[in-house]
Short mmCIF file of C-alpha atoms in Angstrom, two decimals:
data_model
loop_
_atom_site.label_atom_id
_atom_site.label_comp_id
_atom_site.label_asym_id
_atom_site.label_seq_id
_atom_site.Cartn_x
_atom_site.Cartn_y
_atom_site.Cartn_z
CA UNK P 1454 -58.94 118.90 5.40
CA UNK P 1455 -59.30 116.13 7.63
CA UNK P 1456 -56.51 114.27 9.11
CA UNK P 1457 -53.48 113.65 6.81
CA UNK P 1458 -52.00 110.10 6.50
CA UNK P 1459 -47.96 110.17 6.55
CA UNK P 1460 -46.14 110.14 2.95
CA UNK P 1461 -44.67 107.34 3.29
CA UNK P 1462 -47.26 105.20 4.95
CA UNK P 1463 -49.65 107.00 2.06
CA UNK P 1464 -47.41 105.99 -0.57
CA UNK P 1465 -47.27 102.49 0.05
CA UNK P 1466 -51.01 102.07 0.99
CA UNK P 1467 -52.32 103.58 -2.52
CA UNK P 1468 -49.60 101.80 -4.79
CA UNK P 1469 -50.99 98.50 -4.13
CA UNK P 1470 -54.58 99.77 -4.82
CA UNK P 1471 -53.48 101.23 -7.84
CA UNK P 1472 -51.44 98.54 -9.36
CA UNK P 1473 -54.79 96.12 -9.09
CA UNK P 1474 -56.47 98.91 -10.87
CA UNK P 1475 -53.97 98.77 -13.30
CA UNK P 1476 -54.41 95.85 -14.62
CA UNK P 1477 -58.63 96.85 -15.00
CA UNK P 1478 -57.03 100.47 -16.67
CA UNK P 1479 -55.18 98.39 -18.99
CA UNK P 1480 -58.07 95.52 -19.97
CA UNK P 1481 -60.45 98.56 -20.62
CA UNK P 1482 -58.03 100.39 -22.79
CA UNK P 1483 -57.18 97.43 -25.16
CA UNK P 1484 -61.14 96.74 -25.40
CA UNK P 1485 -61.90 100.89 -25.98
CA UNK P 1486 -58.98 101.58 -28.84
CA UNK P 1487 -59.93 98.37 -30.68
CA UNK P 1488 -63.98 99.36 -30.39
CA UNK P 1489 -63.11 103.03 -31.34
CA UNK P 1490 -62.89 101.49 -34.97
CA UNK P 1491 -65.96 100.29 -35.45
CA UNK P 1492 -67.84 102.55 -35.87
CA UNK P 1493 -65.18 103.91 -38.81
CA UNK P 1494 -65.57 99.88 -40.21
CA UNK P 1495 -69.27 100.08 -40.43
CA UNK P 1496 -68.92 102.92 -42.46
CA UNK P 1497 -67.37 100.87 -45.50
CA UNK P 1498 -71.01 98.90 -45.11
CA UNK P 1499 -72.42 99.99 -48.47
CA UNK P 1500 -75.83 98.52 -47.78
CA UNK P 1501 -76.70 100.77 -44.60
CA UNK P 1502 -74.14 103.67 -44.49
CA UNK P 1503 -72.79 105.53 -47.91
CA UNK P 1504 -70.73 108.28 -47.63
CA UNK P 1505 -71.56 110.82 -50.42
CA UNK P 1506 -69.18 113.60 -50.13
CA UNK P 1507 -67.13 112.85 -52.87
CA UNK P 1508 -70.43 112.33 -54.79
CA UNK P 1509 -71.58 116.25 -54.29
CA UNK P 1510 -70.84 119.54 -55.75
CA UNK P 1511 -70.00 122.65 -53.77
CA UNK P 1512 -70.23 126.79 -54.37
CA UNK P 1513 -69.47 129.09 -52.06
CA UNK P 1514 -71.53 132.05 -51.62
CA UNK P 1515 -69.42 134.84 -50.27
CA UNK P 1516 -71.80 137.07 -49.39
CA UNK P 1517 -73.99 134.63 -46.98
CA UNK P 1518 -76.67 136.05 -48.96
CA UNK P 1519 -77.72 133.77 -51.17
CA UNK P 1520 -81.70 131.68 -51.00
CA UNK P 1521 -82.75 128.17 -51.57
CA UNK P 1522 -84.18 129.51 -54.68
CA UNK P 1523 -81.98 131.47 -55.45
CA UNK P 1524 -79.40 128.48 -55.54
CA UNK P 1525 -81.32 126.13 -56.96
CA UNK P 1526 -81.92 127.63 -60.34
CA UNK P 1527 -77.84 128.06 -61.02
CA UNK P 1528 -76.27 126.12 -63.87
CA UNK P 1529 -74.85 122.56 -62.41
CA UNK P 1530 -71.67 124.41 -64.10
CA UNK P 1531 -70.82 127.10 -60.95
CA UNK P 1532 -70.41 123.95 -58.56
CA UNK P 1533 -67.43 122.19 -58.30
CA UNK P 1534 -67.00 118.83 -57.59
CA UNK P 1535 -65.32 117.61 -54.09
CA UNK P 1536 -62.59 115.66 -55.16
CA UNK P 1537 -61.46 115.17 -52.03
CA UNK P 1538 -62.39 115.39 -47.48
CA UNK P 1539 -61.44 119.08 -47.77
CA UNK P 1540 -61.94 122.35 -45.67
CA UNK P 1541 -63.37 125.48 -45.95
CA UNK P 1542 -62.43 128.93 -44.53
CA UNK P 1543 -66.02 130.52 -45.08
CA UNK P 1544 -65.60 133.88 -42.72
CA UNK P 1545 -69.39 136.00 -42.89
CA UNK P 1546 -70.07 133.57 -46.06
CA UNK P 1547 -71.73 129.71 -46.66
CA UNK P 1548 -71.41 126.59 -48.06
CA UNK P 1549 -73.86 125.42 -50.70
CA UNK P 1550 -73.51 121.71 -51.12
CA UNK P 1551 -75.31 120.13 -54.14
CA UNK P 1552 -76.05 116.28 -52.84
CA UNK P 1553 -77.41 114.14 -55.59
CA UNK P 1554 -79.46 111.58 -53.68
CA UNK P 1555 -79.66 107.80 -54.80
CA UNK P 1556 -82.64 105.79 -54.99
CA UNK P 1557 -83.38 104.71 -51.65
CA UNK P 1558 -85.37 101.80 -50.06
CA UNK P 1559 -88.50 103.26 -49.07
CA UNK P 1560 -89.09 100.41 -46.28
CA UNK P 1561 -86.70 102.50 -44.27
CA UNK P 1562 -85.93 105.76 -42.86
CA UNK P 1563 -83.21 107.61 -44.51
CA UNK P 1564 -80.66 110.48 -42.96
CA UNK P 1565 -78.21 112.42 -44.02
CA UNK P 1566 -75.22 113.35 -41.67
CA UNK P 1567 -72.85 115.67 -40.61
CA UNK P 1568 -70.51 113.22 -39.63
CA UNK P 1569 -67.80 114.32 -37.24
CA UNK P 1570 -68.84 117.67 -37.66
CA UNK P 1571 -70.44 118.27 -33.56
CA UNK P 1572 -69.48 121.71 -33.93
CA UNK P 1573 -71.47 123.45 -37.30
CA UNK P 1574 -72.46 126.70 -36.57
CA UNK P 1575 -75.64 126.34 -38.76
CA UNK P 1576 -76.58 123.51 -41.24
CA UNK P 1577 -79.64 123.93 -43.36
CA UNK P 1578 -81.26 120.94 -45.41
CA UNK P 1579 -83.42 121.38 -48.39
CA UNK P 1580 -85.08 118.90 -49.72
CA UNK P 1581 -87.85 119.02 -53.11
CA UNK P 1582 -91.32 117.28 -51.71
CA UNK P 1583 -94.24 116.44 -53.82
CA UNK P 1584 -96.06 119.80 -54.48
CA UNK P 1585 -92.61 121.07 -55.63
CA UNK P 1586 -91.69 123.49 -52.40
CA UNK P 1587 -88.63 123.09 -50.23
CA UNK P 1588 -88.75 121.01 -46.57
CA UNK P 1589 -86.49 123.33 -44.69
CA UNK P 1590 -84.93 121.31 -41.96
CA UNK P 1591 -81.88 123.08 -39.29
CA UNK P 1592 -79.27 122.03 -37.02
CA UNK P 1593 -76.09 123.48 -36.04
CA UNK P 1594 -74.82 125.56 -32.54
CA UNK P 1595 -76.61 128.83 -33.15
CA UNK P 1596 -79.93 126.32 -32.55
CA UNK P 1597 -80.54 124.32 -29.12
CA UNK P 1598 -79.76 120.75 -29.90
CA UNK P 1599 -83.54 119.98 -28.48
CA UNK P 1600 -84.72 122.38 -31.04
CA UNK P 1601 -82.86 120.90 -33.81
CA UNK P 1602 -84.67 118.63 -36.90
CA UNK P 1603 -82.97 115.65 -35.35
CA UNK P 1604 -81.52 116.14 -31.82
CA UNK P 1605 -78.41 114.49 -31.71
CA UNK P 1606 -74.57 114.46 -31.53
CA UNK P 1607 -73.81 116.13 -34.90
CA UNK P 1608 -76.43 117.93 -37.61
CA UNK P 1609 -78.72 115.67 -38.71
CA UNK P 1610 -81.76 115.46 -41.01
CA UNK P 1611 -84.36 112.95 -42.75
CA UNK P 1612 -84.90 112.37 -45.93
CA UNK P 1613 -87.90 111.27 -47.63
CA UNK P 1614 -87.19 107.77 -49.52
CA UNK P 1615 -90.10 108.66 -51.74
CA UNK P 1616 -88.46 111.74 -53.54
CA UNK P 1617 -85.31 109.76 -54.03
CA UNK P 1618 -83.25 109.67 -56.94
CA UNK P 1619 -82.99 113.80 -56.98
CA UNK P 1620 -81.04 116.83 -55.77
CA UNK P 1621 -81.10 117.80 -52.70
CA UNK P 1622 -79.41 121.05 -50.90
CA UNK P 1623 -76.94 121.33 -47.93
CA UNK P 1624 -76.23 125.37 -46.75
CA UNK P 1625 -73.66 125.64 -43.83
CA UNK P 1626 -72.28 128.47 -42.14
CA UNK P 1627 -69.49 128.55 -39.64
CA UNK P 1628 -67.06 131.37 -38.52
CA UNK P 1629 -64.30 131.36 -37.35
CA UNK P 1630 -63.11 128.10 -37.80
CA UNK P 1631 -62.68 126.72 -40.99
CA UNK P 1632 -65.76 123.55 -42.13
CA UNK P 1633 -65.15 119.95 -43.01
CA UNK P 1634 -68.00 118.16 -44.46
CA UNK P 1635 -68.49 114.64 -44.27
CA UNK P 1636 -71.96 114.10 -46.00
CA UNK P 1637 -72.91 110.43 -44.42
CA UNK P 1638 -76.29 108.33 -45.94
CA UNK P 1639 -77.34 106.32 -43.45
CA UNK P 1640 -80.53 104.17 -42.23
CA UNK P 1641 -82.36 104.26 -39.44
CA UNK P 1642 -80.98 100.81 -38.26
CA UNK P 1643 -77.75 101.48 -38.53
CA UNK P 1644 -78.08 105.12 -37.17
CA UNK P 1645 -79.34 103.47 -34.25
CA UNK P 1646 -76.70 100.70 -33.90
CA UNK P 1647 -73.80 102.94 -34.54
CA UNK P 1648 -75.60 105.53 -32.07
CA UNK P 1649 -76.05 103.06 -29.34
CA UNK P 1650 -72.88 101.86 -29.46
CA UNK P 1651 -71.05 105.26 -29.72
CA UNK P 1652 -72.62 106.14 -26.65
CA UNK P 1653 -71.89 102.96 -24.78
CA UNK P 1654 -67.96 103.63 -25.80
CA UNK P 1655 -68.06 107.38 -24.33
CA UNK P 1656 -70.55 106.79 -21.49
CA UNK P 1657 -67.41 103.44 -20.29
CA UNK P 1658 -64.77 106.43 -20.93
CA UNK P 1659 -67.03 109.06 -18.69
CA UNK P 1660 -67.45 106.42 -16.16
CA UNK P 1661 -63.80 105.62 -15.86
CA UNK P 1662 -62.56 109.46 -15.92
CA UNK P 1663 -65.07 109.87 -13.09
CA UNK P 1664 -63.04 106.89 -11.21
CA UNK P 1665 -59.92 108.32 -12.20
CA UNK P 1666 -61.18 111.65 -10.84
CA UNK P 1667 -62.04 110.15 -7.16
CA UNK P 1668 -58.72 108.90 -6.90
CA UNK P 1669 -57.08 112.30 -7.36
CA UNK P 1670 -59.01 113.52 -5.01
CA UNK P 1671 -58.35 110.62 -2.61
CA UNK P 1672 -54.82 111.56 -3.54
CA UNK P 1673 -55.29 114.84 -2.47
CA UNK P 1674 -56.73 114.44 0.86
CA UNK P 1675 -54.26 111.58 1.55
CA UNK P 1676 -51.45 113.98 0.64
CA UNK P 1677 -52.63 117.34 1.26
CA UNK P 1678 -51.25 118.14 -1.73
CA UNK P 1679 -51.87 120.89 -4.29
CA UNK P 1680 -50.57 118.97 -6.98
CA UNK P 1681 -53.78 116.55 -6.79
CA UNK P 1682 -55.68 119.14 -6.30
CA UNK P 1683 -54.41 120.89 -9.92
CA UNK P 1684 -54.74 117.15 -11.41
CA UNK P 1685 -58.24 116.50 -10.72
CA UNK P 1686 -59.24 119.93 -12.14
CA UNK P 1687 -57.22 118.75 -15.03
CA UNK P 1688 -59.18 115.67 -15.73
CA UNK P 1689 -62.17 117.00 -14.82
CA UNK P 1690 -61.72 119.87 -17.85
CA UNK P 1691 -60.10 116.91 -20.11
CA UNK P 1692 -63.15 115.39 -19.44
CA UNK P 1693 -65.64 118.18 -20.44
CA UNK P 1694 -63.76 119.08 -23.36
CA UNK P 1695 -64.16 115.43 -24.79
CA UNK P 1696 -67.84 115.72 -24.02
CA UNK P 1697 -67.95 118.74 -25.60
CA UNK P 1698 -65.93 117.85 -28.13
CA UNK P 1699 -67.46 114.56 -29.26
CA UNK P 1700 -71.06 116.22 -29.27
CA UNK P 1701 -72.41 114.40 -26.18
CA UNK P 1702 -72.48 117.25 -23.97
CA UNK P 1703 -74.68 118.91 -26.42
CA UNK P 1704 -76.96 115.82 -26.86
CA UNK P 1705 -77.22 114.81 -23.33
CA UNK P 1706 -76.17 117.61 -20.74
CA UNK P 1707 -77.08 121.14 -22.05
CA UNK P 1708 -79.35 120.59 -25.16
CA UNK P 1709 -81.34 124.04 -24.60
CA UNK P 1710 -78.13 126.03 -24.07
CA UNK P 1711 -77.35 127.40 -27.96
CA UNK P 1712 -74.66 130.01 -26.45
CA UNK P 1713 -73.17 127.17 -24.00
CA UNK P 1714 -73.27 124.23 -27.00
CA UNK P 1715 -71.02 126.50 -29.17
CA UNK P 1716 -68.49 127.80 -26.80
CA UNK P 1717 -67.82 124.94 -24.47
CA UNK P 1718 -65.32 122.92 -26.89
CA UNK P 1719 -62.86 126.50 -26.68
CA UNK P 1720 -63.77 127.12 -22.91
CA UNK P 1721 -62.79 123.39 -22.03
CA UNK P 1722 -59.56 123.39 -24.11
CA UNK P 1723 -58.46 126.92 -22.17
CA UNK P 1724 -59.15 125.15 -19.00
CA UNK P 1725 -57.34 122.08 -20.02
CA UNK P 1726 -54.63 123.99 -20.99
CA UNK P 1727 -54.50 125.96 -18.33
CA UNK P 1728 -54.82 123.49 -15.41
CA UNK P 1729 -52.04 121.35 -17.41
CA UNK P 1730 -49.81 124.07 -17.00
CA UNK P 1731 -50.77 124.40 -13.27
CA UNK P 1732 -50.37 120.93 -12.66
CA UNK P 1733 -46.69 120.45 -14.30
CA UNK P 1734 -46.05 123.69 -11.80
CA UNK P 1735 -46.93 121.67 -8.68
CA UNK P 1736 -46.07 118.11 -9.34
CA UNK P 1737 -42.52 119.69 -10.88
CA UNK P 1738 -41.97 121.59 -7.87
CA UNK P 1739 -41.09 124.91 -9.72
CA UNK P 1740 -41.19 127.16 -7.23
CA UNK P 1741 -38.33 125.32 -5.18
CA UNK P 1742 -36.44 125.50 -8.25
CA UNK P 1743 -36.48 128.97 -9.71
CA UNK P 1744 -38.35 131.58 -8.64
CA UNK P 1745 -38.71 133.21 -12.31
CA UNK P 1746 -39.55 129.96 -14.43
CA UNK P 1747 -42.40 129.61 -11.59
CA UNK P 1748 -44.08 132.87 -11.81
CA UNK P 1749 -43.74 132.65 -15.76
CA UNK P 1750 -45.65 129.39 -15.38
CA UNK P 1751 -48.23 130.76 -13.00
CA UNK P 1752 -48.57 133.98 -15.69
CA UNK P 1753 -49.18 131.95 -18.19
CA UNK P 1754 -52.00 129.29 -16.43
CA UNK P 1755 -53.82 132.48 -15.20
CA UNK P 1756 -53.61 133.86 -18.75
CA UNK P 1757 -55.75 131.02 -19.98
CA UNK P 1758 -58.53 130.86 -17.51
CA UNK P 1759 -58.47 134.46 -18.47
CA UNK P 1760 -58.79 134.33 -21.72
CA UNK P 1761 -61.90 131.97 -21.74
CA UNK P 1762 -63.59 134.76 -20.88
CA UNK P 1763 -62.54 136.79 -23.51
CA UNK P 1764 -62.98 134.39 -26.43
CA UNK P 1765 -66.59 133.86 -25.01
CA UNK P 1766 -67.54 137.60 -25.39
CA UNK P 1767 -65.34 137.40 -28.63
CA UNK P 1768 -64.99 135.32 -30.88
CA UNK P 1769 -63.41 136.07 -34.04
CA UNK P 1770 -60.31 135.72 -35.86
CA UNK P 1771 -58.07 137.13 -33.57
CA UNK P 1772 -59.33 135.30 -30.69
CA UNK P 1773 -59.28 131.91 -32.62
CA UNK P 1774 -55.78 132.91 -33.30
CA UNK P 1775 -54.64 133.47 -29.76
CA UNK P 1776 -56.98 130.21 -28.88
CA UNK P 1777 -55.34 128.01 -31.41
CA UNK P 1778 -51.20 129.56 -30.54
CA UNK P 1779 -52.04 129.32 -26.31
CA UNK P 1780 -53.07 125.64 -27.15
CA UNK P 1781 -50.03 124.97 -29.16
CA UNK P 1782 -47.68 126.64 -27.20
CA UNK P 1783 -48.97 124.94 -23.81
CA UNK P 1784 -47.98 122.05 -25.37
CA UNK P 1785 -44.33 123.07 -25.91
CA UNK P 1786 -44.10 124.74 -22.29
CA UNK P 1787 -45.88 121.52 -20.64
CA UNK P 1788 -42.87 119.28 -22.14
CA UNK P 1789 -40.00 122.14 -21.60
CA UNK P 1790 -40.88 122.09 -17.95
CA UNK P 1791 -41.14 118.89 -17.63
CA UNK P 1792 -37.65 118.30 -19.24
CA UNK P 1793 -36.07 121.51 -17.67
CA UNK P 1794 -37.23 120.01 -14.00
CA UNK P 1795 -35.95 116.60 -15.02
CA UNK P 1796 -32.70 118.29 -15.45
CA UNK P 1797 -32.73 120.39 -12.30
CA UNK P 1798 -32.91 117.12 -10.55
CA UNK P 1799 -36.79 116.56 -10.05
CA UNK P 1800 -36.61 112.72 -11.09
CA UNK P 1801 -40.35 112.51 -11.33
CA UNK P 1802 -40.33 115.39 -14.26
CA UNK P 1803 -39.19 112.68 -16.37
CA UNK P 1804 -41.82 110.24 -15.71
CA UNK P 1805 -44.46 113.02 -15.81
CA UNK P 1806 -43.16 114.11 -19.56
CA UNK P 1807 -43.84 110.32 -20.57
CA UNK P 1808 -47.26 110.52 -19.09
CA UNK P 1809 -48.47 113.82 -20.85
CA UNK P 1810 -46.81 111.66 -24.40
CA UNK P 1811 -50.08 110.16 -25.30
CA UNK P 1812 -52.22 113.63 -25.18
CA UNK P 1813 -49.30 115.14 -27.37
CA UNK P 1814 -49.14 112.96 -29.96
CA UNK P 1815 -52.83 112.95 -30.28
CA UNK P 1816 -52.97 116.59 -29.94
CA UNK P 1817 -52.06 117.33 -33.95
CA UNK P 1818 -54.78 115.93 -35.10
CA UNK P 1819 -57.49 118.15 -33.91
CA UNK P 1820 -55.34 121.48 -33.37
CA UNK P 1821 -54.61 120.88 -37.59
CA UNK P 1822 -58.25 119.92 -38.30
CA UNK P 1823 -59.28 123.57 -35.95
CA UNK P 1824 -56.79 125.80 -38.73
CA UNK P 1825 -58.34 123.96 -41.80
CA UNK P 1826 -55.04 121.88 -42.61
CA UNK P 1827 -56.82 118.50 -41.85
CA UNK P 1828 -60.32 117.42 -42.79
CA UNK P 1829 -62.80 116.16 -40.55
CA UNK P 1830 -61.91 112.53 -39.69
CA UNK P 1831 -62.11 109.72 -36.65
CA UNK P 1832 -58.40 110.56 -36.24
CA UNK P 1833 -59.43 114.28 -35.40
CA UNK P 1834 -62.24 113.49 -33.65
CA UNK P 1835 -60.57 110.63 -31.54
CA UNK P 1836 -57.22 110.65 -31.25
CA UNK P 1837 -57.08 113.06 -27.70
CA UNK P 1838 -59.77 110.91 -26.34
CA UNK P 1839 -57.94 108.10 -26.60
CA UNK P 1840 -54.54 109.59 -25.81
CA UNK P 1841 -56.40 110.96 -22.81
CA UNK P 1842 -57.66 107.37 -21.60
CA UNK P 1843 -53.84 106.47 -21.44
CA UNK P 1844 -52.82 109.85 -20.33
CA UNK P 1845 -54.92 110.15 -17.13
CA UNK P 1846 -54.17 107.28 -15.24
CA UNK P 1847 -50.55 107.10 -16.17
CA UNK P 1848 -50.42 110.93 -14.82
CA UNK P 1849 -51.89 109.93 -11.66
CA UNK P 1850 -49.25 107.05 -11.24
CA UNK P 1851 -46.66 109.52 -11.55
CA UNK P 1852 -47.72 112.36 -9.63
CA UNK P 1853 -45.26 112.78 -6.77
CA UNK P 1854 -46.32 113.90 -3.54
CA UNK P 1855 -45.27 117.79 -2.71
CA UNK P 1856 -45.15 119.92 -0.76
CA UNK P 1857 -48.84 119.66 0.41
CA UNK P 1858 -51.80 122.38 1.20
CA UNK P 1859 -50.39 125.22 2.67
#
């Protein structure tokens, strides 16, 4: 650690710095939330994206067991219509989805899509081509995402204008969590507009974490403070989680890594978790406080860098479980500690229980969506990123200086 600058002098140097960046955080924020939705307005375009889920049939074969061929010959009668975005708790089994195709425009290429479904296990396409066999096509995190049909953010595959109107057949598999379909028709323009601009959208929120990162760490060395030190680990595992999360990491980072593409999204939340924990612990000042609340604080960040281990040896339904309550209930202890420090006197508790707001109330969406109570939507997908984009900066505005390094 090189030379430390005095608190005070420290203070007043990086407040003016930050409150120009401010006003940059703040332009980008308004521009990112309002873009966010337009890729979920382009959706309602008829012409080049048609969303067919409601427009398929569904069986679920409990034994996993179950052929193309097999499937294919059953009465229209064992499928039951999706009458709504739903979920399904398939365990060992899969999901046969009947998609009745429309007559498509043959001057184009047509896909269908897994939208907002990054994390599929296995998706397999079939699809009826002239000499009457089945084109097989596979995506999913048990396959590399350079190895998949069409490499991208979420499972993806072609269809062949030319065979179109017919039936075509969707089998997924995932375990443990429970699968939410969203069966998207789309064309290769607008795959390729929505794409690029998806992409521009996370790569501006990458590029500004990465900012927000440097200043921590600035922070830190300014400070000689732990409690930077516990923040920029923070953001950086905020950060991989939403890559993970979103599919990116998958499609631009670690597209050969099958094992590493389906456990990052749990390894990232335990570390985000985790770190939060170990941040409210420093920047609340616990130990100077009470001596038990601080090691039950330290016990239970330990416990989830721990556990990521676990889960990735294991996972199953009892690990999901413990994945899904330590996620939860970090949420809980984040905002008692905050609150409890508030009260004990530690008047930047307060400020840093407003900061962590924006992750919390956009937490919900995909901790519901993980247990099968919510469907796949841009809400679940979404709603931490953005919370996040507030979050970060506001938590590095109200980060107090401690006790520093010792």
């Amino acid at each position: 650690m090189n030379a430390i600058v005095p608190r005070g002098h420290a203070r007043s140097a990086t407040l003016l710095l930050q409150a120009r960046i401010w006003w940059v955080v703040l332009a980008w924020l308004v521009a990112f939330t309002a873009a966010m939705g337009w890729p979920n307005a382009a959706r309602a375009q008829p012409q080049g994206n048609t969303d067919l889920t409601m427009q398929s049939r569904f069986w679920v074969d409990t034994t996993g067991k179950a052929d193309i061929y097999e499937v294919s010959k059953m009465s229209s009668e064992a499928f039951q219509p999706i009458e709504s975005h739903r979920s399904f708790k398939l365990d060992t089994g899969s999901l046969w989805i009947r998609v009745e195709l429309p007559a498509l425009d043959s001057e184009h290429q047509w896909y269908l899509s897994l939208d907002a479904s990054a994390f599929t296990d296995l998706a397999v396409f079939y699809q009826e081509n002239a000499s009457t066999s089945w084109k097989k096509q596979q995506a999913g995190d048990h396959i590399p995402v350079a190895e998949w049909s069409v490499p991208g953010r979420a499972p993806t595959f072609t269809i062949n204008p030319k065979n179109t109107p017919g039936t075509a057949w969707l089998r997924i598999e995932n375990n443990p969590a429970p699968i939410s379909p969203r069966l998207s028709l789309i064309n290769g323009s607008e795959m390729k507009i929505q794409g690029d601009w998806t992409t521009l959208l996370i790569g501006a929120y990458i590029g500004f974490v990465l900012l927000v990162m440097f200043l921590g760490w600035v922070h830190a060395r300014l400070y000689a403070d732990r409690a930077f030190v516990a923040y920029v680990f923070y953001v950086a595992s905020m950060l991989g989680f939403q890559i993970a999360f979103t599919g990116f990491g998958g499609a631009f980072f670690w597209g050969h890594w099958a094992w590493w593409n389906n456990a990052a999204p749990a390894m990232f939340m335990l570390w985000l978790t985790a770190s939060g924990i170990w941040f409210v612990r420093e920047a609340c000042s616990l130990p100077r406080h009470n001596g038990v609340v601080d090691r039950v604080a330290v016990t239970w960040s330990q416990f989830g860098f721990a556990f990521s281990a676990v889960y990735a040896l294991a996972a199953n339904e009892t690990t999901f479980l413990v994945l899904n309550l330590y996620g939860l209930l970090s949420v809980m202890m984040s905002i008692a500690l905050c609150f409890w420090a508030w009260r004990q006197g530690e008047r930047y508790a307060g400020w840093l229980l407003l900061g962590f707001l924006p992750v919390h109330l956009g937490y919900p969406f995909p901790a519901l969506r993980s247990t099968g109570v919510l469907p796949d939507s841009w809400a679940t997908q979404y709603a931490v990123l953005i919370g996040s984009a507030i979050e970060i900066p506001l938590l590095l505005y109200t980060a107090p200086p401690g006790e520093g390094l010792q």
